Amino acid sequence: MSATSSPHKFEDAAYTEEWVAYNEKQYPQRAVFIEEFVRTLKLQDGALRVLELGGGAGRLAEAIQQECHVDSYDLLDSSPAMQRLARTRLSSSKVTQLIKADFSDAKWPDLVSSEYDAVVTMQAIHELRNPAAVPLLYGQIATVARPGASVVVCDHLPVEPRHRGLYMPPSAHLAAMAAGGLANAEIIRVSDAMVLVRGEVTAARPDADGLFFWSRA
């Protein structure tokens, strides 16, 4: 399946600010899903080292840091405009590191740590623009997270014909986690045209050097 192009202009500061404000109003249900992220991460013991892919303006990062015991929080995003918004929102955080990178680029794992306790992403995984690439992303996540780490993913559902080939149904999310080498994949929540799923990094992690990864570049 070929990738679809992105209509977004996140390199533009004004567009990005308008898009973030619009999404806050368009998706009020995000608050419920953010609560589920927090609840899921609270099930893990000890201080968490967290990586967020496509962290955007930092809303999820803010909630997780407020409610969970977080030792470090790496927020990865490819948009400088988004990172400026996140830096403002998280200005009081002492554990956040902003990383400018695109998670569709095969080299992103080289820019982060290798022992995360949790990897999260909120309404961003569809930016791969190709569902066939999602299992490969999970394979890369497994190279930077410790065995037993949680991988928690929220995204839109394909409720309209135009969404097919971009968003994934719940069963496809579970299948992608399994195909990417994650264990114990489960659906945490499905509502309001969104889904939240969780998987777990296994003890046998793939070799990053030998992992083929699709890139839209």
PDB file of C-alpha atoms in Angstrom:
ATOM      1  CA  MET A   1       0.000   0.000   0.000  1.00  0.00           C
ATOM      2  CA  SER A   2       1.474   3.372  -0.987  1.00  0.00           C
ATOM      3  CA  ALA A   3       1.732   6.327   1.363  1.00  0.00           C
ATOM      4  CA  THR A   4      -0.619   9.284   1.097  1.00  0.00           C
ATOM      5  CA  SER A   5       0.775  12.781   1.290  1.00  0.00           C
ATOM      6  CA  SER A   6       0.180  14.979   4.313  1.00  0.00           C
ATOM      7  CA  PRO A   7      -1.909  18.144   3.887  1.00  0.00           C
ATOM      8  CA  HIS A   8      -0.441  19.764   6.997  1.00  0.00           C
ATOM      9  CA  LYS A   9       1.965  22.708   7.025  1.00  0.00           C
ATOM     10  CA  PHE A  10       3.566  22.261  10.412  1.00  0.00           C
ATOM     11  CA  GLU A  11       6.632  24.156   9.231  1.00  0.00           C
ATOM     12  CA  ASP A  12       4.424  27.277   9.346  1.00  0.00           C
ATOM     13  CA  ALA A  13       4.074  28.773  12.842  1.00  0.00           C
ATOM     14  CA  ALA A  14       0.728  30.508  12.246  1.00  0.00           C
ATOM     15  CA  TYR A  15      -0.804  27.414  10.634  1.00  0.00           C
ATOM     16  CA  THR A  16       0.455  25.236  13.491  1.00  0.00           C
ATOM     17  CA  GLU A  17      -1.013  27.473  16.186  1.00  0.00           C
ATOM     18  CA  GLU A  18      -4.368  27.566  14.403  1.00  0.00           C
ATOM     19  CA  TRP A  19      -4.319  23.787  13.912  1.00  0.00           C
ATOM     20  CA  VAL A  20      -3.591  23.129  17.604  1.00  0.00           C
ATOM     21  CA  ALA A  21      -6.385  25.487  18.707  1.00  0.00           C
ATOM     22  CA  TYR A  22      -8.814  23.902  16.248  1.00  0.00           C
ATOM     23  CA  ASN A  23      -8.014  20.391  17.452  1.00  0.00           C
ATOM     24  CA  GLU A  24      -8.505  21.346  21.079  1.00  0.00           C
ATOM     25  CA  LYS A  25     -12.074  22.345  20.176  1.00  0.00           C
ATOM     26  CA  GLN A  26     -12.710  19.627  17.586  1.00  0.00           C
ATOM     27  CA  TYR A  27     -11.682  16.725  19.832  1.00  0.00           C
ATOM     28  CA  PRO A  28     -12.817  17.392  23.415  1.00  0.00           C
ATOM     29  CA  GLN A  29     -12.821  13.606  23.918  1.00  0.00           C
ATOM     30  CA  ARG A  30      -9.042  13.744  23.924  1.00  0.00           C
ATOM     31  CA  ALA A  31      -9.255  14.556  27.638  1.00  0.00           C
ATOM     32  CA  VAL A  32     -10.786  11.145  28.348  1.00  0.00           C
ATOM     33  CA  PHE A  33      -8.113   9.374  26.335  1.00  0.00           C
ATOM     34  CA  ILE A  34      -5.366  11.323  28.079  1.00  0.00           C
ATOM     35  CA  GLU A  35      -6.802  10.125  31.386  1.00  0.00           C
ATOM     36  CA  GLU A  36      -6.526   6.566  30.051  1.00  0.00           C
ATOM     37  CA  PHE A  37      -2.875   7.144  29.150  1.00  0.00           C
ATOM     38  CA  VAL A  38      -2.240   8.279  32.716  1.00  0.00           C
ATOM     39  CA  ARG A  39      -4.150   5.371  34.229  1.00  0.00           C
ATOM     40  CA  THR A  40      -2.271   2.870  32.066  1.00  0.00           C
ATOM     41  CA  LEU A  41       1.161   4.291  32.905  1.00  0.00           C
ATOM     42  CA  LYS A  42       0.348   4.401  36.613  1.00  0.00           C
ATOM     43  CA  LEU A  43       0.132   0.599  36.535  1.00  0.00           C
ATOM     44  CA  GLN A  44       3.910   0.498  36.079  1.00  0.00           C
ATOM     45  CA  ASP A  45       6.164   0.586  39.127  1.00  0.00           C
ATOM     46  CA  GLY A  46       8.857   3.144  39.797  1.00  0.00           C
ATOM     47  CA  ALA A  47       9.899   6.346  38.074  1.00  0.00           C
ATOM     48  CA  LEU A  48       9.260   6.265  34.347  1.00  0.00           C
ATOM     49  CA  ARG A  49      11.539   7.128  31.466  1.00  0.00           C
ATOM     50  CA  VAL A  50       9.058   8.115  28.763  1.00  0.00           C
ATOM     51  CA  LEU A  51       9.413   8.711  25.027  1.00  0.00           C
ATOM     52  CA  GLU A  52       6.597  10.402  23.124  1.00  0.00           C
ATOM     53  CA  LEU A  53       6.565  10.195  19.323  1.00  0.00           C
ATOM     54  CA  GLY A  54       4.919  13.096  17.521  1.00  0.00           C
ATOM     55  CA  GLY A  55       4.539  14.976  20.795  1.00  0.00           C
ATOM     56  CA  GLY A  56       3.152  18.117  19.188  1.00  0.00           C
ATOM     57  CA  ALA A  57       2.312  20.969  21.538  1.00  0.00           C
ATOM     58  CA  GLY A  58       2.908  18.906  24.675  1.00  0.00           C
ATOM     59  CA  ARG A  59      -0.574  18.377  26.080  1.00  0.00           C
ATOM     60  CA  LEU A  60      -0.126  14.659  26.713  1.00  0.00           C
ATOM     61  CA  ALA A  61       3.363  15.233  28.109  1.00  0.00           C
ATOM     62  CA  GLU A  62       1.995  17.800  30.542  1.00  0.00           C
ATOM     63  CA  ALA A  63      -0.720  15.451  31.839  1.00  0.00           C
ATOM     64  CA  ILE A  64       1.595  12.462  32.230  1.00  0.00           C
ATOM     65  CA  GLN A  65       4.171  14.523  34.097  1.00  0.00           C
ATOM     66  CA  GLN A  66       1.534  15.979  36.401  1.00  0.00           C
ATOM     67  CA  GLU A  67      -0.037  12.633  37.292  1.00  0.00           C
ATOM     68  CA  CYS A  68       2.736  10.027  37.002  1.00  0.00           C
ATOM     69  CA  HIS A  69       6.146   9.556  38.591  1.00  0.00           C
ATOM     70  CA  VAL A  70       8.363  10.569  35.655  1.00  0.00           C
ATOM     71  CA  ASP A  71      12.142  10.499  35.779  1.00  0.00           C
ATOM     72  CA  SER A  72      12.664  11.698  32.189  1.00  0.00           C
ATOM     73  CA  TYR A  73      10.390  12.617  29.286  1.00  0.00           C
ATOM     74  CA  ASP A  74      11.730  12.824  25.731  1.00  0.00           C
ATOM     75  CA  LEU A  75       9.301  14.537  23.373  1.00  0.00           C
ATOM     76  CA  LEU A  76      10.099  13.878  19.719  1.00  0.00           C
ATOM     77  CA  ASP A  77       8.562  15.954  16.944  1.00  0.00           C
ATOM     78  CA  SER A  78       9.714  17.115  13.521  1.00  0.00           C
ATOM     79  CA  SER A  79       8.073  20.557  13.640  1.00  0.00           C
ATOM     80  CA  PRO A  80       9.997  23.482  15.191  1.00  0.00           C
ATOM     81  CA  ALA A  81       6.683  25.342  15.457  1.00  0.00           C
ATOM     82  CA  MET A  82       5.180  22.498  17.498  1.00  0.00           C
ATOM     83  CA  GLN A  83       8.283  22.345  19.647  1.00  0.00           C
ATOM     84  CA  ARG A  84       8.029  26.050  20.436  1.00  0.00           C
ATOM     85  CA  LEU A  85       4.472  25.503  21.668  1.00  0.00           C
ATOM     86  CA  ALA A  86       5.569  22.474  23.704  1.00  0.00           C
ATOM     87  CA  ARG A  87       8.482  24.406  25.205  1.00  0.00           C
ATOM     88  CA  THR A  88       6.067  27.098  26.395  1.00  0.00           C
ATOM     89  CA  ARG A  89       3.552  24.603  27.800  1.00  0.00           C
ATOM     90  CA  LEU A  90       6.254  22.613  29.574  1.00  0.00           C
ATOM     91  CA  SER A  91       8.387  25.552  30.651  1.00  0.00           C
ATOM     92  CA  SER A  92       8.279  24.511  34.319  1.00  0.00           C
ATOM     93  CA  SER A  93       9.224  20.887  33.604  1.00  0.00           C
ATOM     94  CA  LYS A  94      12.655  19.776  34.735  1.00  0.00           C
ATOM     95  CA  VAL A  95      12.529  16.372  33.063  1.00  0.00           C
ATOM     96  CA  THR A  96      11.514  17.182  29.469  1.00  0.00           C
ATOM     97  CA  GLN A  97      13.926  16.988  26.558  1.00  0.00           C
ATOM     98  CA  LEU A  98      12.709  18.142  23.140  1.00  0.00           C
ATOM     99  CA  ILE A  99      14.093  16.120  20.227  1.00  0.00           C
ATOM    100  CA  LYS A 100      13.638  17.356  16.661  1.00  0.00           C
ATOM    101  CA  ALA A 101      13.146  14.268  14.518  1.00  0.00           C
ATOM    102  CA  ASP A 102      10.616  12.578  12.250  1.00  0.00           C
ATOM    103  CA  PHE A 103       9.564   9.100  13.391  1.00  0.00           C
ATOM    104  CA  SER A 104       9.082   8.056   9.765  1.00  0.00           C
ATOM    105  CA  ASP A 105      12.825   8.542   9.275  1.00  0.00           C
ATOM    106  CA  ALA A 106      14.837   5.361   9.802  1.00  0.00           C
ATOM    107  CA  LYS A 107      17.468   7.243  11.804  1.00  0.00           C
ATOM    108  CA  TRP A 108      15.262   8.553  14.622  1.00  0.00           C
ATOM    109  CA  PRO A 109      16.282   5.810  17.132  1.00  0.00           C
ATOM    110  CA  ASP A 110      19.864   7.074  16.912  1.00  0.00           C
ATOM    111  CA  LEU A 111      18.720  10.360  18.500  1.00  0.00           C
ATOM    112  CA  VAL A 112      17.076   8.953  21.622  1.00  0.00           C
ATOM    113  CA  SER A 113      17.895   6.823  24.649  1.00  0.00           C
ATOM    114  CA  SER A 114      17.684   3.031  24.637  1.00  0.00           C
ATOM    115  CA  GLU A 115      16.006   2.129  27.925  1.00  0.00           C
ATOM    116  CA  TYR A 116      12.558   3.706  27.974  1.00  0.00           C
ATOM    117  CA  ASP A 117       9.931   2.338  30.339  1.00  0.00           C
ATOM    118  CA  ALA A 118       7.094   3.634  28.177  1.00  0.00           C
ATOM    119  CA  VAL A 119       6.634   4.888  24.624  1.00  0.00           C
ATOM    120  CA  VAL A 120       3.462   6.832  23.877  1.00  0.00           C
ATOM    121  CA  THR A 121       1.886   8.593  20.914  1.00  0.00           C
ATOM    122  CA  MET A 122      -1.352  10.579  20.672  1.00  0.00           C
ATOM    123  CA  GLN A 123      -3.117  11.111  17.324  1.00  0.00           C
ATOM    124  CA  ALA A 124       0.180  10.900  15.458  1.00  0.00           C
ATOM    125  CA  ILE A 125       0.856   7.369  14.227  1.00  0.00           C
ATOM    126  CA  HIS A 126      -1.264   7.958  11.116  1.00  0.00           C
ATOM    127  CA  GLU A 127       1.355  10.516  10.055  1.00  0.00           C
ATOM    128  CA  LEU A 128       3.313   7.569   8.726  1.00  0.00           C
ATOM    129  CA  ARG A 129       0.683   7.886   5.987  1.00  0.00           C
ATOM    130  CA  ASN A 130       0.812   4.146   5.377  1.00  0.00           C
ATOM    131  CA  PRO A 131      -0.683   1.539   7.759  1.00  0.00           C
ATOM    132  CA  ALA A 132       1.714  -1.060   6.351  1.00  0.00           C
ATOM    133  CA  ALA A 133       4.588   0.882   7.935  1.00  0.00           C
ATOM    134  CA  VAL A 134       3.174   0.734  11.473  1.00  0.00           C
ATOM    135  CA  PRO A 135       4.522  -2.749  12.416  1.00  0.00           C
ATOM    136  CA  LEU A 136       7.961  -1.633  11.300  1.00  0.00           C
ATOM    137  CA  LEU A 137       7.730   1.395  13.578  1.00  0.00           C
ATOM    138  CA  TYR A 138       6.870  -0.911  16.484  1.00  0.00           C
ATOM    139  CA  GLY A 139       9.947  -2.935  15.666  1.00  0.00           C
ATOM    140  CA  GLN A 140      12.046   0.201  15.982  1.00  0.00           C
ATOM    141  CA  ILE A 141      10.351   1.195  19.222  1.00  0.00           C
ATOM    142  CA  ALA A 142      11.371  -2.173  20.639  1.00  0.00           C
ATOM    143  CA  THR A 143      15.022  -1.293  20.035  1.00  0.00           C
ATOM    144  CA  VAL A 144      14.860   1.771  22.295  1.00  0.00           C
ATOM    145  CA  ALA A 145      12.646   0.455  25.113  1.00  0.00           C
ATOM    146  CA  ARG A 146      13.489  -1.986  27.866  1.00  0.00           C
ATOM    147  CA  PRO A 147      11.855  -5.427  28.003  1.00  0.00           C
ATOM    148  CA  GLY A 148       8.447  -5.074  29.627  1.00  0.00           C
ATOM    149  CA  ALA A 149       8.028  -1.450  28.566  1.00  0.00           C
ATOM    150  CA  SER A 150       4.532  -0.287  27.625  1.00  0.00           C
ATOM    151  CA  VAL A 151       3.775   1.043  24.156  1.00  0.00           C
ATOM    152  CA  VAL A 152       0.536   3.059  24.347  1.00  0.00           C
ATOM    153  CA  VAL A 153      -1.003   4.418  21.157  1.00  0.00           C
ATOM    154  CA  CYS A 154      -4.092   6.545  20.498  1.00  0.00           C
ATOM    155  CA  ASP A 155      -5.339   7.429  17.036  1.00  0.00           C
ATOM    156  CA  HIS A 156      -8.435   8.143  14.975  1.00  0.00           C
ATOM    157  CA  LEU A 157     -10.665   5.432  13.523  1.00  0.00           C
ATOM    158  CA  PRO A 158     -11.559   5.158   9.811  1.00  0.00           C
ATOM    159  CA  VAL A 159     -15.212   6.126  10.166  1.00  0.00           C
ATOM    160  CA  GLU A 160     -15.463   7.605   6.656  1.00  0.00           C
ATOM    161  CA  PRO A 161     -14.384   6.122   3.298  1.00  0.00           C
ATOM    162  CA  ARG A 162     -11.793   8.880   2.846  1.00  0.00           C
ATOM    163  CA  HIS A 163     -10.073   7.716   6.046  1.00  0.00           C
ATOM    164  CA  ARG A 164      -9.276   4.248   4.689  1.00  0.00           C
ATOM    165  CA  GLY A 165      -5.599   3.834   3.989  1.00  0.00           C
ATOM    166  CA  LEU A 166      -4.800   6.421   6.677  1.00  0.00           C
ATOM    167  CA  TYR A 167      -6.472   5.432   9.950  1.00  0.00           C
ATOM    168  CA  MET A 168      -6.677   1.852  11.245  1.00  0.00           C
ATOM    169  CA  PRO A 169      -9.522  -0.086  12.888  1.00  0.00           C
ATOM    170  CA  PRO A 170      -8.889  -1.531  16.381  1.00  0.00           C
ATOM    171  CA  SER A 171      -8.196  -5.037  15.052  1.00  0.00           C
ATOM    172  CA  ALA A 172      -5.531  -3.663  12.697  1.00  0.00           C
ATOM    173  CA  HIS A 173      -3.818  -1.877  15.581  1.00  0.00           C
ATOM    174  CA  LEU A 174      -3.607  -5.150  17.514  1.00  0.00           C
ATOM    175  CA  ALA A 175      -2.343  -7.011  14.454  1.00  0.00           C
ATOM    176  CA  ALA A 176       0.304  -4.336  13.813  1.00  0.00           C
ATOM    177  CA  MET A 177       1.576  -4.601  17.379  1.00  0.00           C
ATOM    178  CA  ALA A 178       1.842  -8.372  17.098  1.00  0.00           C
ATOM    179  CA  ALA A 179       3.526  -8.143  13.689  1.00  0.00           C
ATOM    180  CA  GLY A 180       5.971  -5.600  15.096  1.00  0.00           C
ATOM    181  CA  GLY A 181       7.021  -7.965  17.870  1.00  0.00           C
ATOM    182  CA  LEU A 182       5.048  -6.469  20.754  1.00  0.00           C
ATOM    183  CA  ALA A 183       3.336  -8.800  23.204  1.00  0.00           C
ATOM    184  CA  ASN A 184       0.034  -8.740  25.099  1.00  0.00           C
ATOM    185  CA  ALA A 185      -1.588  -6.263  22.715  1.00  0.00           C
ATOM    186  CA  GLU A 186      -4.921  -5.046  24.039  1.00  0.00           C
ATOM    187  CA  ILE A 187      -7.578  -2.443  23.365  1.00  0.00           C
ATOM    188  CA  ILE A 188      -7.897  -0.005  26.260  1.00  0.00           C
ATOM    189  CA  ARG A 189     -10.667   2.183  24.906  1.00  0.00           C
ATOM    190  CA  VAL A 190     -12.761   2.678  21.778  1.00  0.00           C
ATOM    191  CA  SER A 191     -15.103   5.673  21.641  1.00  0.00           C
ATOM    192  CA  ASP A 192     -15.808   8.898  19.785  1.00  0.00           C
ATOM    193  CA  ALA A 193     -14.082   7.667  16.612  1.00  0.00           C
ATOM    194  CA  MET A 194     -10.816   7.103  18.469  1.00  0.00           C
ATOM    195  CA  VAL A 195      -8.990   4.058  19.808  1.00  0.00           C
ATOM    196  CA  LEU A 196      -6.354   3.494  22.497  1.00  0.00           C
ATOM    197  CA  VAL A 197      -4.234   0.337  22.420  1.00  0.00           C
ATOM    198  CA  ARG A 198      -1.352  -0.976  24.497  1.00  0.00           C
ATOM    199  CA  GLY A 199       1.392  -3.489  23.769  1.00  0.00           C
ATOM    200  CA  GLU A 200       4.489  -4.630  25.608  1.00  0.00           C
ATOM    201  CA  VAL A 201       8.116  -4.867  24.518  1.00  0.00           C
ATOM    202  CA  THR A 202       9.354  -8.434  24.819  1.00  0.00           C
ATOM    203  CA  ALA A 203      12.638  -9.657  26.266  1.00  0.00           C
ATOM    204  CA  ALA A 204      13.956 -10.538  22.799  1.00  0.00           C
ATOM    205  CA  ARG A 205      14.476  -7.161  21.197  1.00  0.00           C
ATOM    206  CA  PRO A 206      15.356  -6.821  17.494  1.00  0.00           C
ATOM    207  CA  ASP A 207      18.742  -5.673  16.289  1.00  0.00           C
ATOM    208  CA  ALA A 208      18.378  -2.077  15.113  1.00  0.00           C
ATOM    209  CA  ASP A 209      21.091  -2.537  12.481  1.00  0.00           C
ATOM    210  CA  GLY A 210      19.220  -5.397  10.868  1.00  0.00           C
ATOM    211  CA  LEU A 211      15.744  -3.892  10.963  1.00  0.00           C
ATOM    212  CA  PHE A 212      14.316  -2.748   7.644  1.00  0.00           C
ATOM    213  CA  PHE A 213      12.179   0.346   8.047  1.00  0.00           C
ATOM    214  CA  TRP A 214       9.965   2.013   5.503  1.00  0.00           C
ATOM    215  CA  SER A 215      10.459   5.743   5.044  1.00  0.00           C
ATOM    216  CA  ARG A 216       8.269   8.100   3.067  1.00  0.00           C
ATOM    217  CA  ALA A 217      11.336  10.198   2.198  1.00  0.00           C
TER     218      ALA A 217
END
